[in-house]
Coordinates of C-alpha atoms in Angstrom, one line a residue:
Chain C
M9 CA 107.4 87.5 138.4
K10 CA 106.4 89.7 135.5
D11 CA 104.3 88.4 132.7
I12 CA 106.4 87.8 129.6
A13 CA 104.7 90.7 127.8
E14 CA 105.9 93.1 130.4
Q15 CA 109.6 92.0 130.3
E16 CA 112.0 93.9 128.1
V17 CA 114.5 91.1 128.1
I18 CA 113.5 87.5 128.4
D19 CA 115.8 84.6 129.3
I20 CA 114.7 81.6 127.1
G21 CA 117.4 79.3 128.4
D22 CA 119.2 77.0 126.0
L23 CA 116.7 76.9 123.1
D24 CA 118.1 76.2 119.7
I25 CA 116.7 77.9 116.5
D26 CA 113.8 75.5 116.3
G27 CA 113.1 75.9 120.0
F28 CA 113.2 79.6 119.7
N29 CA 110.8 79.5 116.7
A30 CA 108.3 77.3 118.6
F31 CA 108.5 79.7 121.6
A32 CA 108.1 82.8 119.4
L33 CA 105.1 81.4 117.6
E34 CA 103.5 80.4 120.9
Q35 CA 103.9 84.0 122.0
G36 CA 102.2 85.2 118.8
W37 CA 105.3 87.0 117.5
G38 CA 105.5 85.6 114.1
D39 CA 104.1 85.9 110.6
G40 CA 104.3 82.1 110.0
M41 CA 107.8 82.1 108.5
P42 CA 111.0 81.3 110.4
L43 CA 112.3 84.0 112.7
Y44 CA 115.8 84.9 113.9
P45 CA 116.3 85.1 117.6
P46 CA 116.7 88.8 118.8
T47 CA 119.6 88.2 121.1
E48 CA 121.0 91.1 123.2
A49 CA 124.1 91.1 121.1
K50 CA 122.3 91.2 117.8
V51 CA 119.8 93.9 118.9
A52 CA 122.7 96.0 120.1
Q53 CA 124.3 95.9 116.6
F54 CA 121.0 97.2 115.2
V55 CA 120.5 99.9 117.8
D56 CA 124.0 101.2 117.0
T57 CA 122.9 102.1 113.5
V58 CA 120.3 104.6 114.7
R59 CA 122.3 106.2 117.5
G60 CA 122.1 109.7 115.8
D61 CA 118.3 109.6 115.7
N62 CA 117.0 110.2 119.2
R63 CA 113.5 111.5 118.4
P64 CA 111.0 109.5 120.5
F65 CA 108.3 107.5 118.7
A66 CA 104.7 108.4 119.2
P67 CA 102.4 105.8 120.7
V68 CA 101.7 103.1 118.1
P69 CA 98.0 102.5 117.5
P70 CA 95.8 100.5 118.0
R71 CA 97.7 99.1 121.0
Q72 CA 98.9 102.6 122.0
I73 CA 102.4 101.4 123.1
V74 CA 105.4 103.7 123.0
P75 CA 108.1 101.3 121.6
T76 CA 111.7 101.1 122.7
V77 CA 114.3 101.2 120.0
Q78 CA 115.4 97.7 121.3
A79 CA 111.9 96.3 120.7
L80 CA 111.8 97.7 117.2
A81 CA 115.3 96.3 116.5
A82 CA 114.1 92.9 117.9
N83 CA 111.5 92.8 115.1
A84 CA 114.0 93.7 112.4
V85 CA 116.4 91.0 113.7
M86 CA 113.6 88.5 113.7
A87 CA 112.7 89.5 110.1
G88 CA 116.2 88.7 108.9
C89 CA 117.4 92.3 108.3
K90 CA 121.0 93.2 108.2
P91 CA 121.8 95.9 110.8
E92 CA 122.3 98.6 108.1
Y93 CA 118.7 98.2 107.0
F94 CA 117.4 99.2 110.4
P95 CA 117.4 103.0 109.8
V96 CA 115.1 102.3 106.8
V97 CA 112.7 100.4 109.1
T98 CA 112.6 103.1 111.7
A99 CA 112.1 105.8 109.1
A100 CA 109.2 103.7 107.6
L101 CA 107.6 103.5 111.1
R102 CA 107.9 107.3 111.5
G103 CA 105.9 107.6 108.3
L104 CA 103.3 105.1 109.5
L105 CA 102.9 107.3 112.6
D106 CA 102.0 110.4 110.7
P107 CA 98.6 111.1 112.1
D108 CA 97.1 111.5 108.6
Y109 CA 98.3 108.0 107.7
N110 CA 95.6 106.8 110.0
L111 CA 97.4 103.7 111.2
H112 CA 94.6 102.7 113.5
G113 CA 92.1 102.7 110.7
N114 CA 94.5 100.9 108.4
L115 CA 95.1 98.1 110.8
A116 CA 91.6 97.5 112.1
T117 CA 89.9 97.7 108.7
T118 CA 88.4 94.8 106.8
H119 CA 90.2 96.1 103.7
S120 CA 93.3 94.2 102.5
C121 CA 95.8 97.1 102.8
A122 CA 99.4 96.6 103.6
P123 CA 102.2 99.1 104.2
M124 CA 103.9 99.9 100.9
V125 CA 107.5 100.9 101.5
M126 CA 109.3 102.7 98.7
V127 CA 112.9 103.7 99.0
S128 CA 114.4 106.6 97.1
G129 CA 117.9 108.0 96.9
P130 CA 121.4 106.6 97.5
A131 CA 120.3 104.1 100.1
R132 CA 118.9 101.9 97.3
Q133 CA 122.3 101.3 95.9
D134 CA 124.1 101.2 99.3
L135 CA 121.7 98.6 100.7
K136 CA 121.1 96.7 97.4
I137 CA 117.4 97.4 97.4
N138 CA 116.0 96.1 94.1
F139 CA 114.4 98.8 91.9
G140 CA 114.8 97.0 88.6
S141 CA 113.4 93.8 87.2
N142 CA 111.0 92.0 89.6
C143 CA 111.2 94.9 92.1
F144 CA 107.9 93.9 93.7
G145 CA 109.0 90.3 93.8
Q146 CA 111.3 87.9 95.5
G147 CA 115.1 87.5 95.5
W148 CA 116.5 90.5 97.3
Q149 CA 117.3 90.3 101.0
A150 CA 116.8 94.1 101.6
N151 CA 113.4 94.2 99.9
A152 CA 112.2 91.0 101.6
T153 CA 113.3 91.7 105.1
I154 CA 112.7 95.5 105.4
G155 CA 109.1 95.0 104.4
R156 CA 108.8 92.0 106.7
A157 CA 110.3 94.0 109.6
V158 CA 107.6 96.6 109.2
G159 CA 105.0 93.9 109.2
L160 CA 106.3 92.3 112.3
I161 CA 106.4 95.7 114.1
L162 CA 102.7 96.2 113.2
L163 CA 102.0 92.8 114.6
N164 CA 104.0 92.9 117.7
V165 CA 104.2 96.6 118.7
A166 CA 100.9 97.9 117.1
G167 CA 99.1 94.7 118.1
A168 CA 97.6 94.0 114.7
K169 CA 97.0 90.4 115.3
P170 CA 95.1 88.8 112.4
G171 CA 91.5 88.1 113.5
E172 CA 91.8 90.3 116.5
M173 CA 93.0 93.9 115.9
D174 CA 93.7 93.2 112.2
R175 CA 90.3 92.5 110.8
S176 CA 91.1 92.2 107.1
T177 CA 88.5 90.1 105.4
Q178 CA 91.0 88.4 103.1
G179 CA 94.4 90.0 103.7
N180 CA 96.9 90.3 101.0
P181 CA 100.3 88.7 100.3
A182 CA 101.9 92.2 100.5
K183 CA 101.3 92.0 104.3
Y184 CA 104.3 89.6 104.5
T185 CA 106.5 92.2 102.8
F186 CA 106.1 95.1 100.4
C187 CA 109.3 97.0 99.9
F188 CA 110.9 98.2 96.7
G189 CA 113.2 101.0 95.3
E190 CA 112.4 103.7 92.9
N191 CA 114.2 103.4 89.5
E192 CA 115.7 106.9 89.4
E193 CA 118.3 105.9 86.9
E194 CA 115.6 105.2 84.2
N195 CA 113.2 107.9 85.4
P196 CA 112.9 110.6 82.6
W197 CA 111.3 113.0 85.1
T198 CA 112.1 114.1 88.6
P199 CA 112.7 111.3 91.2
Y200 CA 109.8 110.9 93.6
H201 CA 111.6 112.1 96.7
V202 CA 112.7 115.3 94.9
Q203 CA 109.0 115.8 93.8
R204 CA 108.3 115.7 97.6
G205 CA 110.8 118.4 98.4
F206 CA 113.8 116.3 99.5
A207 CA 117.3 116.8 98.1
L208 CA 118.5 114.4 95.3
T209 CA 121.2 113.1 97.7
D210 CA 118.8 112.4 100.5
S211 CA 117.7 108.8 101.1
V212 CA 113.9 108.7 101.7
V213 CA 111.3 106.2 102.7
T214 CA 107.8 106.7 101.4
V215 CA 104.9 104.7 102.9
M216 CA 101.3 104.3 101.8
S217 CA 98.6 101.9 102.9
G218 CA 98.2 100.0 99.7
E219 CA 96.8 97.0 98.0
G220 CA 99.2 94.9 96.2
P221 CA 100.4 96.1 92.7
H222 CA 97.7 95.8 90.0
N223 CA 99.4 95.1 86.7
L224 CA 99.0 97.5 83.8
N225 CA 99.9 95.5 80.7
D226 CA 100.3 97.4 77.4
H227 CA 102.4 95.9 74.7
G228 CA 100.4 97.4 71.9
S229 CA 100.2 101.1 72.4
T230 CA 102.9 103.1 70.6
T231 CA 102.0 106.5 72.0
G232 CA 101.8 108.0 75.5
D233 CA 98.2 108.8 74.8
G234 CA 97.5 105.1 74.2
L235 CA 99.3 104.1 77.4
L236 CA 97.3 106.5 79.4
T237 CA 94.1 105.1 78.0
T238 CA 95.1 101.7 79.2
F239 CA 96.3 102.9 82.6
A240 CA 93.2 105.0 83.2
G241 CA 90.8 102.3 82.1
S242 CA 92.5 99.8 84.5
M243 CA 92.4 102.3 87.4
A244 CA 88.7 103.0 87.0
T245 CA 87.6 100.2 89.3
P246 CA 84.3 100.4 91.2
G247 CA 85.6 97.9 93.8
A248 CA 88.6 100.1 95.0
N249 CA 88.3 101.8 98.3
T250 CA 89.3 105.1 96.7
I251 CA 86.0 105.3 94.9
Y252 CA 84.5 106.4 98.2
G253 CA 87.4 106.6 100.6
K254 CA 89.0 109.3 98.3
G255 CA 92.6 108.8 99.2
P256 CA 95.9 108.5 97.3
C257 CA 97.2 105.9 94.9
F258 CA 100.4 105.2 93.1
V259 CA 101.1 104.6 89.5
I260 CA 104.5 103.0 89.2
I261 CA 105.5 103.2 85.6
G262 CA 107.8 100.7 84.0
P263 CA 110.9 102.2 82.4
E264 CA 109.8 101.4 78.8
H265 CA 106.4 102.9 79.3
A266 CA 108.0 105.9 80.9
A267 CA 110.3 106.4 77.9
T268 CA 107.3 106.4 75.6
L269 CA 105.4 108.9 77.7
A270 CA 108.4 111.2 78.1
R271 CA 109.1 111.0 74.3
D272 CA 105.6 112.2 73.7
G273 CA 106.0 115.2 76.0
Y274 CA 104.2 114.0 79.0
T275 CA 105.3 115.3 82.4
I276 CA 104.5 114.0 85.9
E277 CA 101.9 116.7 86.1
S278 CA 100.3 116.1 82.8
I279 CA 100.2 112.3 83.5
R280 CA 98.4 113.0 86.8
D281 CA 95.9 115.4 85.1
E282 CA 95.1 112.9 82.3
L283 CA 94.8 110.0 84.6
F284 CA 92.5 111.9 86.9
K285 CA 90.2 112.9 84.0
R286 CA 90.2 109.5 82.3
S287 CA 90.0 107.2 85.3
R288 CA 86.5 108.3 86.5
V289 CA 84.0 105.5 86.9
H290 CA 80.6 105.8 85.1
A291 CA 77.6 105.5 87.3
S292 CA 76.3 102.6 85.2
R293 CA 79.2 100.5 86.6
I294 CA 78.2 101.2 90.2
S295 CA 75.2 99.7 92.0
K296 CA 72.4 101.9 93.0
E297 CA 72.9 101.1 96.7
N298 CA 76.6 102.0 96.5
Q299 CA 75.8 105.2 94.7
E300 CA 73.4 106.2 97.5
T301 CA 76.0 105.4 100.1
Y302 CA 78.7 107.3 98.3
I303 CA 76.5 110.4 97.9
S304 CA 75.2 110.3 101.4
T305 CA 78.8 110.3 102.7
G306 CA 79.8 113.3 100.6
H307 CA 81.3 111.6 97.5
K308 CA 79.1 113.2 94.9
P309 CA 79.5 112.3 91.2
D310 CA 80.4 114.9 88.6
G311 CA 77.4 114.3 86.3
D312 CA 77.4 110.5 85.9
W313 CA 81.0 110.1 86.8
F314 CA 82.6 109.1 90.1
A315 CA 86.2 110.2 90.5
I316 CA 88.7 107.7 92.1
A317 CA 90.7 110.5 93.8
R318 CA 90.0 114.0 95.2
S319 CA 92.4 115.7 92.8
P320 CA 95.2 114.9 90.3
Q321 CA 97.7 115.4 93.2
D322 CA 96.3 112.2 94.9
I323 CA 97.7 110.2 91.9
H324 CA 101.4 109.7 92.8
V325 CA 103.6 108.8 89.8
T326 CA 107.1 107.5 89.6
V327 CA 109.2 104.8 87.8
A328 CA 110.3 101.3 89.0
G329 CA 111.0 98.0 87.4
G330 CA 113.0 96.7 84.5
P331 CA 112.6 95.9 80.8
G332 CA 109.1 95.0 79.5
K333 CA 105.8 96.7 78.7
H334 CA 104.3 96.6 82.2
S335 CA 103.5 99.2 84.8
A336 CA 101.5 99.0 88.1
F337 CA 98.6 100.7 89.8
I338 CA 98.6 100.6 93.6
P339 CA 95.3 101.8 95.1
S340 CA 95.3 102.8 98.8
F341 CA 93.0 102.1 101.8
G342 CA 91.4 105.4 101.0
G343 CA 91.3 107.2 104.4
T344 CA 95.1 107.7 104.5
T345 CA 98.0 109.8 103.2
V346 CA 101.3 109.2 101.6
A347 CA 104.1 109.9 104.1
S348 CA 107.8 110.4 103.2
V349 CA 110.6 110.5 105.8
R350 CA 114.3 111.1 105.3
I351 CA 116.4 108.1 106.4
A352 CA 118.8 109.2 109.2
R353 CA 122.1 107.7 108.0
Chain X
M23 CA 78.5 100.3 122.0
I24 CA 76.8 98.0 119.5
A25 CA 79.2 95.5 117.9
T26 CA 78.7 92.4 116.0
E27 CA 79.8 89.1 117.6
T28 CA 82.5 88.7 115.0
F29 CA 84.1 92.1 115.9
R30 CA 83.8 91.7 119.6
P31 CA 87.5 90.7 120.0
L32 CA 88.5 93.9 118.2
V33 CA 86.4 96.1 120.4
L34 CA 87.7 94.4 123.6
A35 CA 91.3 94.6 122.5
Q36 CA 91.0 98.3 121.6
A37 CA 89.2 99.1 124.9
K38 CA 91.9 97.3 126.8
A39 CA 94.6 99.4 125.0
R40 CA 92.6 102.6 126.0
K41 CA 91.9 101.4 129.5
V42 CA 88.1 101.8 129.1
E43 CA 85.4 99.3 129.9
P44 CA 82.6 99.8 127.4
R45 CA 79.1 98.5 127.9
L46 CA 78.6 96.2 124.9
I47 CA 75.5 95.2 123.0
I48 CA 76.4 92.3 120.8
V49 CA 74.3 91.4 117.7
K50 CA 74.8 88.9 114.9
H51 CA 77.3 89.6 112.1
P52 CA 77.0 91.3 109.6
I53 CA 75.1 94.6 109.5
G54 CA 76.2 95.8 106.1
G55 CA 74.6 94.1 103.1
L56 CA 71.4 93.2 105.0
N57 CA 68.0 94.0 103.6
A58 CA 65.3 95.7 105.7
Q59 CA 63.8 92.4 106.9
E60 CA 67.2 91.0 107.9
L61 CA 68.2 94.2 109.6
A62 CA 64.9 94.2 111.7
E63 CA 66.3 91.1 113.6
R64 CA 69.4 93.1 114.6
I65 CA 67.3 96.1 115.6
E66 CA 65.1 93.8 117.8
T67 CA 68.1 92.2 119.5
A68 CA 69.9 95.4 120.0
T69 CA 66.9 97.2 121.5
K70 CA 66.2 94.2 123.8
E71 CA 69.8 94.1 125.0
L72 CA 69.9 97.9 125.5
A73 CA 66.7 97.8 127.5
E74 CA 68.1 95.0 129.7
A75 CA 71.5 96.7 130.1
T76 CA 69.9 100.0 131.1
G77 CA 67.2 98.5 133.4
K78 CA 64.2 99.6 131.6
Chain E
M14 CA 120.0 82.8 125.7
R15 CA 118.6 86.2 126.5
I16 CA 116.4 88.0 123.9
F17 CA 114.7 91.3 123.6
N18 CA 110.9 91.2 123.7
P19 CA 109.6 92.4 120.3
T20 CA 106.3 93.5 121.9
F21 CA 107.8 95.6 124.7
G22 CA 106.9 99.3 125.2
L23 CA 105.4 101.7 127.6
S24 CA 101.7 102.1 127.7
A25 CA 100.5 105.5 126.4
A26 CA 97.3 105.3 128.4
G27 CA 97.5 106.0 132.1
G28 CA 97.5 103.2 134.7
E29 CA 93.9 103.7 135.7
T30 CA 90.9 102.3 134.0
M31 CA 88.4 105.0 133.1
A32 CA 85.0 104.7 134.7
L33 CA 81.8 105.5 132.7
K34 CA 79.5 108.2 134.0
P35 CA 76.0 107.0 135.1
V36 CA 73.3 107.6 132.4
N37 CA 69.6 107.6 132.9
W38 CA 68.6 105.9 129.6
K39 CA 64.9 106.6 130.3
S40 CA 65.3 110.4 129.9
D41 CA 68.8 111.7 129.3
A42 CA 69.9 113.2 126.0
I43 CA 71.5 110.4 124.0
A44 CA 73.6 110.5 120.8
L45 CA 73.3 107.7 118.3
F46 CA 76.8 107.7 116.8
S47 CA 77.2 105.9 113.5
N48 CA 80.5 104.7 112.1
S49 CA 79.2 105.6 108.7
K50 CA 79.3 102.1 107.4
P51 CA 76.3 100.9 105.3
N52 CA 73.2 100.1 107.4
A53 CA 74.7 101.7 110.6
R54 CA 72.3 104.6 110.4
E55 CA 69.4 102.3 109.6
L56 CA 70.2 100.1 112.6
L57 CA 70.3 103.2 114.9
D58 CA 67.2 104.6 113.4
G59 CA 65.3 101.3 114.1
I60 CA 66.6 101.3 117.7
R61 CA 65.5 104.9 118.2
S62 CA 62.0 104.1 116.9
K63 CA 61.7 101.2 119.4
L64 CA 63.0 103.3 122.3
G65 CA 60.0 105.5 121.7
A66 CA 57.8 102.8 123.4
F67 CA 59.3 103.6 126.8
R68 CA 61.0 107.0 126.7
P69 CA 60.9 110.3 124.9
V70 CA 63.0 110.3 121.7
E71 CA 63.1 114.1 121.0
N72 CA 66.5 114.3 122.7
I73 CA 67.9 111.2 121.0
N74 CA 69.9 112.5 118.0
F75 CA 72.0 111.0 115.2
V76 CA 75.7 111.8 114.9
A77 CA 78.0 110.4 112.2
K78 CA 81.7 110.7 111.4
N79 CA 82.5 111.8 107.9
S80 CA 84.1 108.6 106.7
A81 CA 83.9 104.9 107.8
S82 CA 87.7 104.7 107.3
Q83 CA 88.7 107.8 109.3
P84 CA 88.5 108.4 113.1
A85 CA 85.9 110.7 114.4
P86 CA 87.3 114.2 114.6
K87 CA 88.2 115.4 118.1
D88 CA 85.8 118.4 118.0
L89 CA 82.9 116.1 117.1
I90 CA 83.7 113.8 120.1
E91 CA 83.9 116.9 122.3
E92 CA 80.6 118.2 121.0
V93 CA 78.9 114.9 121.8
A94 CA 80.5 114.8 125.3
A95 CA 79.2 118.3 125.9
K96 CA 75.7 117.9 124.6
Y97 CA 74.8 114.4 125.5
R98 CA 74.8 112.3 128.7
G99 CA 75.2 109.0 126.9
A100 CA 76.1 107.8 123.4
L101 CA 75.2 104.6 121.7
L102 CA 78.0 103.7 119.2
A103 CA 77.4 101.5 116.2
I104 CA 81.1 100.8 116.0
A105 CA 82.3 97.4 114.8
D106 CA 80.9 95.4 111.9

């Protein structure tokens, strides 16, 4: 008889929901929260939603397994997704499998990175993905379960078992789920997926290996210039991987901050340029040993200043959230890229 | 391969996925953050294990 | 109840375990391959010095990938495979 790991379909007898959860946790399939059983009937419903997308998946590192659609659907079912969320999950996985995303490094690292999943376009409305108040928080089934499904796929298909192939020193609550929508309706500039070359009517998933959102609180500034001073000062962190990993980051601007910046004539491009210039970290804030390491690995300072990105284009800017004077900075793992994939619907 | 004892499961899991059987030299964790005196112990252990593994 | 296995997939690696080529560690050219994390180079440097007690070290050379967070480029791995008989990797800390 085959080992359970080698069986595509497993007969678990007459287990109830508690029995299934005990079985699943024993197999190492869970993230610690309750799971739904991925029955044949339920998985079939999910697979039906991606019938039109027959492109094979690349092997998923570090385990180097080519997943079946059914195995991916099983994870989405266990996460509590509705069937119609599944094309978002598979599109996110395609983004994670972009070679420049460096999934192997992201999963095996000691850094706390988690897959940030941002959804743009009509799918946000159709699937009720929260892009307004509390968009990074709790309360929306789509946000909660799409992000969770991606996490379960990384655990079960990629093999990123904490303490084994996932070597994160402290982890990050975003590893449970990190999915939100872009607030296109209150974005005074171009929606992010259109910035990336997609049509306004496309639904797109964007993934980045990110830390959790770092809050950018500014209730006092009344000008765009003032807001950028606060943003850049908060981004200039010597403890971020990007100080030496030199990768992308996101600045997710709250709608009220966005309105102020737009009123004062700032564009996405000028915001990027200003943040790049102003978010450099002075050498006096970096230990001598770290400076030597950064320089020896090719991350030379400009005078006494260390940049947190390779160029302004590494600073990705869009709008999400609801009323209030808050924005967010999301630094990345560093050695990674931002990948955007159209959702096949 | 030289790995620290803490990271041995990662190396073994990845080697299994790639169907390779690396020869491992295991030293105490960590390597990063050690001063020269602390690192000398890791160097001593690694060299001794290497010599034994390669039949010096 | 029958369920789909959430871990199921086809192995991308072949069915056979790869065997390592024999290396004469007393004389063959060896690459000391650093993962570019702090102290990896110092660790390998210390080992190289100690190896000098029982073998020539002129053909033991340092190699490093550009970034601790990025995989080693394919051409660097091929270069090491072509130039050296063995490689000692400081790989996991």
